[in-house]
Amino acid sequence: MATYEFTVSVKTQYLAEQSDPERNNFLFTYSITITNTGTIGAQLISRHWVITDANNHSEEVHGLGVVGHQPLLQPGERFEYTSGTALAAPQGSMHGEYLCVAEDGHQFETKIPEFVLSLPRMLH
């Protein structure tokens, strides 16, 4: 029986040189690794993000693929990409899901666990 599963890991970085704290503009990058940990090939079709800053301002982002790609991953294969976001506060978080379609036509969602975007040394 086929299992439908992608696993997601995230690394974040604050871009101090591109941020402007006096104007409440804090830029972050996030690097995502998506691994097909299931038993059947599947393609990432679309994404949905919820981005929330420390002021409790939330924004939702929907779109096809990731950074212009809709990768087809066979079991054990991975896809890595880096993207970014701007916050109006020095701290925030992101979470969401990817919509995927397996080679047998089965659709499934892959949850993107919540991760924190924060200036270095802000969290203890």
Coordinates of N, CA and C in Angstrom, one line a residue:
M1 N 0.8 -1.2 0.0 CA 0.0 0.0 0.0 C 0.9 1.3 0.0
A2 N 0.6 2.2 -0.8 CA 1.3 3.4 -1.0 C 1.2 4.3 0.3
T3 N 2.3 5.0 0.6 CA 2.2 6.0 1.7 C 2.6 7.3 1.0
Y4 N 1.8 8.4 1.4 CA 2.0 9.7 0.8 C 2.5 10.6 1.9
E5 N 3.8 10.9 1.8 CA 4.4 11.8 2.8 C 5.6 12.5 2.4
F6 N 5.6 13.8 2.6 CA 6.8 14.7 2.4 C 7.1 15.2 3.8
T7 N 8.4 15.3 4.1 CA 8.9 15.8 5.3 C 9.6 17.2 5.0
V8 N 9.3 18.2 5.9 CA 9.8 19.5 5.7 C 10.7 19.9 6.8
S9 N 11.9 20.5 6.5 CA 12.8 21.1 7.5 C 13.1 22.5 7.1
V10 N 13.4 23.4 8.1 CA 13.6 24.8 7.8 C 14.7 25.4 8.6
K11 N 15.5 26.2 7.9 CA 16.5 27.0 8.5 C 16.2 28.5 8.2
T12 N 16.4 29.4 9.2 CA 16.1 30.8 9.0 C 17.4 31.7 9.2
Q13 N 17.3 32.9 8.6 CA 18.4 33.8 8.8 C 17.8 35.2 8.7
Y14 N 18.3 36.1 9.6 CA 18.0 37.5 9.6 C 18.9 38.2 8.7
L15 N 18.4 39.1 7.9 CA 19.3 39.9 6.9 C 19.5 41.3 7.4
A16 N 20.4 41.5 8.4 CA 20.6 42.8 9.0 C 20.9 43.9 8.0
E17 N 21.8 43.5 7.0 CA 22.3 44.5 6.0 C 21.2 45.0 5.1
Q18 N 20.1 44.2 5.0 CA 19.0 44.6 4.1 C 17.7 45.1 4.9
S19 N 17.8 45.1 6.2 CA 16.7 45.5 7.0 C 16.9 47.0 7.4
D20 N 15.8 47.6 7.8 CA 15.8 49.0 8.3 C 14.9 49.1 9.5
P21 N 15.5 48.7 10.7 CA 14.7 48.7 12.0 C 14.0 50.0 12.3
E22 N 14.6 51.2 11.9 CA 14.0 52.5 12.2 C 12.7 52.6 11.4
R23 N 12.5 51.9 10.3 CA 11.3 52.0 9.5 C 10.5 50.7 9.7
N24 N 10.8 49.9 10.8 CA 10.0 48.7 11.1 C 10.0 47.8 9.9
N25 N 11.2 47.6 9.3 CA 11.3 46.7 8.1 C 12.4 45.7 8.4
F26 N 12.0 44.4 8.7 CA 13.0 43.4 9.1 C 12.9 42.3 8.1
L27 N 14.0 42.0 7.4 CA 14.0 41.0 6.3 C 14.6 39.7 6.8
F28 N 14.0 38.6 6.4 CA 14.4 37.2 6.8 C 14.5 36.3 5.6
T29 N 15.4 35.4 5.6 CA 15.3 34.3 4.6 C 15.0 33.0 5.3
Y30 N 14.4 32.1 4.6 CA 14.1 30.7 5.1 C 14.5 29.8 4.0
S31 N 15.3 28.8 4.4 CA 15.7 27.7 3.5 C 14.9 26.4 3.9
I32 N 14.3 25.9 2.9 CA 13.4 24.8 3.1 C 14.0 23.5 2.4
T33 N 13.9 22.4 3.1 CA 14.3 21.1 2.5 C 13.0 20.3 2.5
I34 N 12.6 19.8 1.4 CA 11.4 18.9 1.3 C 11.9 17.6 0.8
T35 N 11.6 16.5 1.6 CA 12.0 15.2 1.3 C 10.8 14.3 1.1
N36 N 10.8 13.5 0.1 CA 9.7 12.5 -0.1 C 10.0 11.3 0.8
T37 N 9.4 11.2 1.9 CA 9.5 10.1 2.8 C 8.4 9.1 2.7
G38 N 7.7 9.2 1.6 CA 6.6 8.2 1.3 C 7.2 7.1 0.4
T39 N 6.2 6.3 -0.1 CA 6.6 5.2 -0.9 C 6.3 5.3 -2.4
I40 N 5.8 6.5 -2.8 CA 5.4 6.8 -4.2 C 5.8 8.2 -4.6
G41 N 6.1 8.3 -5.8 CA 6.5 9.7 -6.3 C 5.4 10.6 -6.2
A42 N 5.7 11.9 -6.0 CA 4.6 12.9 -5.9 C 5.2 14.3 -6.2
Q43 N 4.3 15.1 -6.7 CA 4.7 16.5 -7.1 C 4.0 17.5 -6.2
L44 N 4.9 18.5 -5.8 CA 4.4 19.7 -5.1 C 3.7 20.6 -6.1
I45 N 2.4 20.9 -5.8 CA 1.6 21.7 -6.8 C 1.5 23.1 -6.3
S46 N 1.2 23.4 -5.0 CA 0.9 24.7 -4.6 C 1.3 24.9 -3.1
R47 N 1.4 26.1 -2.7 CA 1.7 26.4 -1.3 C 0.7 27.4 -0.7
H48 N 0.6 27.3 0.6 CA -0.2 28.2 1.4 C 0.6 28.6 2.7
W49 N 0.9 29.9 2.9 CA 1.6 30.3 4.1 C 0.8 31.2 4.9
V50 N 1.0 31.1 6.2 CA 0.4 32.1 7.2 C 1.6 32.7 7.9
I51 N 1.8 34.1 7.7 CA 3.0 34.8 8.2 C 2.4 35.8 9.3
T52 N 2.9 35.7 10.5 CA 2.4 36.5 11.6 C 3.6 37.2 12.3
D53 N 3.5 38.5 12.5 CA 4.6 39.2 13.2 C 4.3 39.4 14.6
A54 N 5.2 39.9 15.4 CA 5.0 40.0 16.9 C 4.0 41.0 17.2
N55 N 3.5 41.9 16.2 CA 2.4 42.8 16.5 C 1.1 42.1 16.2
N56 N 1.1 40.8 16.0 CA -0.1 40.0 15.7 C -0.7 40.3 14.3
H57 N 0.1 40.9 13.4 CA -0.4 41.1 12.1 C -0.2 39.9 11.3
S58 N -1.2 39.3 10.6 CA -1.1 38.1 9.9 C -1.3 38.4 8.4
E59 N -0.6 37.6 7.6 CA -0.8 37.7 6.1 C -0.8 36.3 5.6
E60 N -1.7 36.0 4.7 CA -1.7 34.7 4.0 C -1.2 34.8 2.6
V61 N -0.5 33.8 2.2 CA 0.1 33.8 0.8 C -0.3 32.4 0.2
H62 N -0.8 32.5 -1.0 CA -1.2 31.3 -1.8 C -0.5 31.4 -3.1
G63 N 0.0 30.3 -3.7 CA 0.6 30.3 -5.0 C 0.9 29.0 -5.5
L64 N 1.2 28.9 -6.8 CA 1.6 27.6 -7.4 C 3.1 27.4 -7.1
G65 N 3.4 26.2 -6.8 CA 4.8 25.7 -6.6 C 5.5 26.5 -5.6
V66 N 6.9 26.4 -5.7 CA 7.8 27.2 -4.8 C 8.9 27.7 -5.6
V67 N 9.2 29.0 -5.5 CA 10.3 29.7 -6.3 C 10.3 29.3 -7.8
G68 N 9.1 29.2 -8.3 CA 9.0 28.9 -9.8 C 9.1 27.5 -10.1
H69 N 9.1 26.6 -9.2 CA 9.2 25.1 -9.4 C 8.0 24.4 -8.8
Q70 N 7.6 23.3 -9.5 CA 6.7 22.3 -9.0 C 7.4 20.9 -9.0
P71 N 8.3 20.7 -8.0 CA 9.2 19.6 -8.1 C 8.4 18.2 -8.0
L72 N 8.8 17.3 -8.8 CA 8.3 15.9 -8.7 C 9.4 15.1 -8.0
L73 N 9.1 14.6 -6.8 CA 10.1 13.9 -6.0 C 9.7 12.4 -5.9
Q74 N 10.7 11.6 -6.3 CA 10.5 10.1 -6.1 C 10.9 9.8 -4.6
P75 N 10.5 8.6 -4.1 CA 10.8 8.3 -2.7 C 12.3 8.5 -2.4
G76 N 12.6 9.2 -1.3 CA 14.0 9.4 -0.9 C 14.6 10.7 -1.5
E77 N 14.0 11.2 -2.6 CA 14.5 12.5 -3.2 C 14.1 13.7 -2.4
R78 N 15.0 14.8 -2.5 CA 14.7 16.0 -1.8 C 14.8 17.2 -2.8
F79 N 14.2 18.3 -2.4 CA 14.2 19.5 -3.1 C 14.5 20.6 -2.1
E80 N 15.5 21.5 -2.4 CA 15.8 22.6 -1.4 C 15.6 23.9 -2.1
Y81 N 15.1 24.9 -1.4 CA 15.0 26.2 -1.9 C 15.1 27.2 -0.8
T82 N 15.4 28.5 -1.2 CA 15.5 29.6 -0.2 C 14.6 30.7 -0.7
S83 N 13.8 31.3 0.2 CA 13.0 32.4 -0.1 C 13.1 33.4 1.0
G84 N 12.2 34.4 1.0 CA 12.3 35.4 2.1 C 11.0 36.1 2.3
T85 N 11.0 36.8 3.4 CA 9.8 37.6 3.8 C 10.3 38.8 4.6
A86 N 9.5 39.9 4.6 CA 9.7 41.1 5.4 C 8.6 41.1 6.5
L87 N 9.1 41.5 7.7 CA 8.1 41.7 8.8 C 8.2 43.1 9.3
A88 N 7.1 43.6 9.9 CA 7.1 45.0 10.5 C 7.5 44.9 11.9
A89 N 8.0 43.8 12.4 CA 8.4 43.6 13.8 C 9.7 42.8 13.8
P90 N 10.5 42.8 14.8 CA 11.7 42.0 14.9 C 11.6 40.5 15.1
Q91 N 10.3 40.1 15.2 CA 10.1 38.7 15.5 C 8.7 38.3 14.9
G92 N 8.6 37.1 14.4 CA 7.4 36.6 13.9 C 7.5 35.1 13.7
S93 N 6.5 34.5 13.0 CA 6.5 33.1 12.7 C 5.8 32.8 11.4
M94 N 6.1 31.6 10.8 CA 5.4 31.2 9.6 C 5.0 29.7 9.8
H95 N 3.9 29.4 9.1 CA 3.5 28.0 9.0 C 2.6 27.9 7.8
G96 N 2.3 26.6 7.4 CA 1.4 26.5 6.2 C 1.4 25.0 5.8
E97 N 1.1 24.9 4.5 CA 1.1 23.5 3.9 C 1.3 23.6 2.4
Y98 N 1.8 22.5 1.9 CA 1.9 22.3 0.5 C 0.8 21.3 0.0
L99 N 0.2 21.6 -1.2 CA -0.7 20.6 -1.8 C 0.2 19.8 -2.8
C100 N 0.0 18.5 -2.6 CA 0.8 17.6 -3.4 C -0.1 16.6 -4.2
V101 N 0.4 16.1 -5.3 CA -0.4 15.0 -6.0 C 0.6 13.9 -6.3
A102 N 0.2 12.7 -5.9 CA 1.1 11.5 -6.1 C 0.9 11.0 -7.6
E103 N 1.8 10.2 -8.0 CA 1.8 9.7 -9.4 C 0.5 8.9 -9.7
D104 N -0.1 8.3 -8.6 CA -1.4 7.6 -8.8 C -2.6 8.5 -8.8
G105 N -2.4 9.8 -8.7 CA -3.5 10.8 -8.7 C -4.0 11.2 -7.3
H106 N -3.5 10.5 -6.3 CA -4.0 10.8 -4.9 C -3.4 12.2 -4.5
Q107 N -4.3 13.1 -4.0 CA -3.9 14.4 -3.5 C -3.7 14.3 -2.0
F108 N -2.7 15.0 -1.5 CA -2.5 15.1 0.0 C -1.8 16.4 0.3
E109 N -1.9 16.8 1.6 CA -1.3 18.0 2.1 C -0.1 17.7 2.9
T110 N 0.9 18.5 2.8 CA 2.1 18.3 3.7 C 2.1 19.6 4.6
K111 N 2.0 19.4 5.9 CA 2.1 20.5 6.8 C 3.5 21.0 6.9
I112 N 3.6 22.3 6.9 CA 4.9 23.0 7.2 C 4.8 23.5 8.6
P113 N 5.6 22.8 9.5 CA 5.5 23.2 10.9 C 5.9 24.6 11.2
E114 N 5.3 25.2 12.2 CA 5.6 26.6 12.5 C 7.0 26.8 12.9
F115 N 7.6 27.8 12.3 CA 9.0 28.2 12.7 C 9.1 29.7 13.0
V116 N 10.1 30.1 13.8 CA 10.2 31.4 14.2 C 11.2 32.2 13.4
L117 N 10.9 33.4 13.1 CA 11.8 34.4 12.5 C 12.1 35.4 13.6
S118 N 13.4 35.6 13.9 CA 13.8 36.4 15.0 C 15.2 37.0 14.8
L119 N 15.4 38.2 15.3 CA 16.7 38.8 15.3 C 17.6 37.9 16.2
P120 N 18.8 37.8 15.9 CA 19.7 37.0 16.7 C 19.7 37.5 18.2
R121 N 19.8 36.6 19.1 CA 19.8 36.9 20.6 C 18.5 37.6 21.1
M122 N 17.4 37.5 20.3 CA 16.1 38.0 20.8 C 15.4 36.9 21.7
L123 N 15.7 35.6 21.3 CA 15.1 34.6 22.1 C 16.1 34.0 23.1
H124 N 15.6 33.7 24.3 CA 16.5 33.2 25.3 C 16.1 31.7 25.6

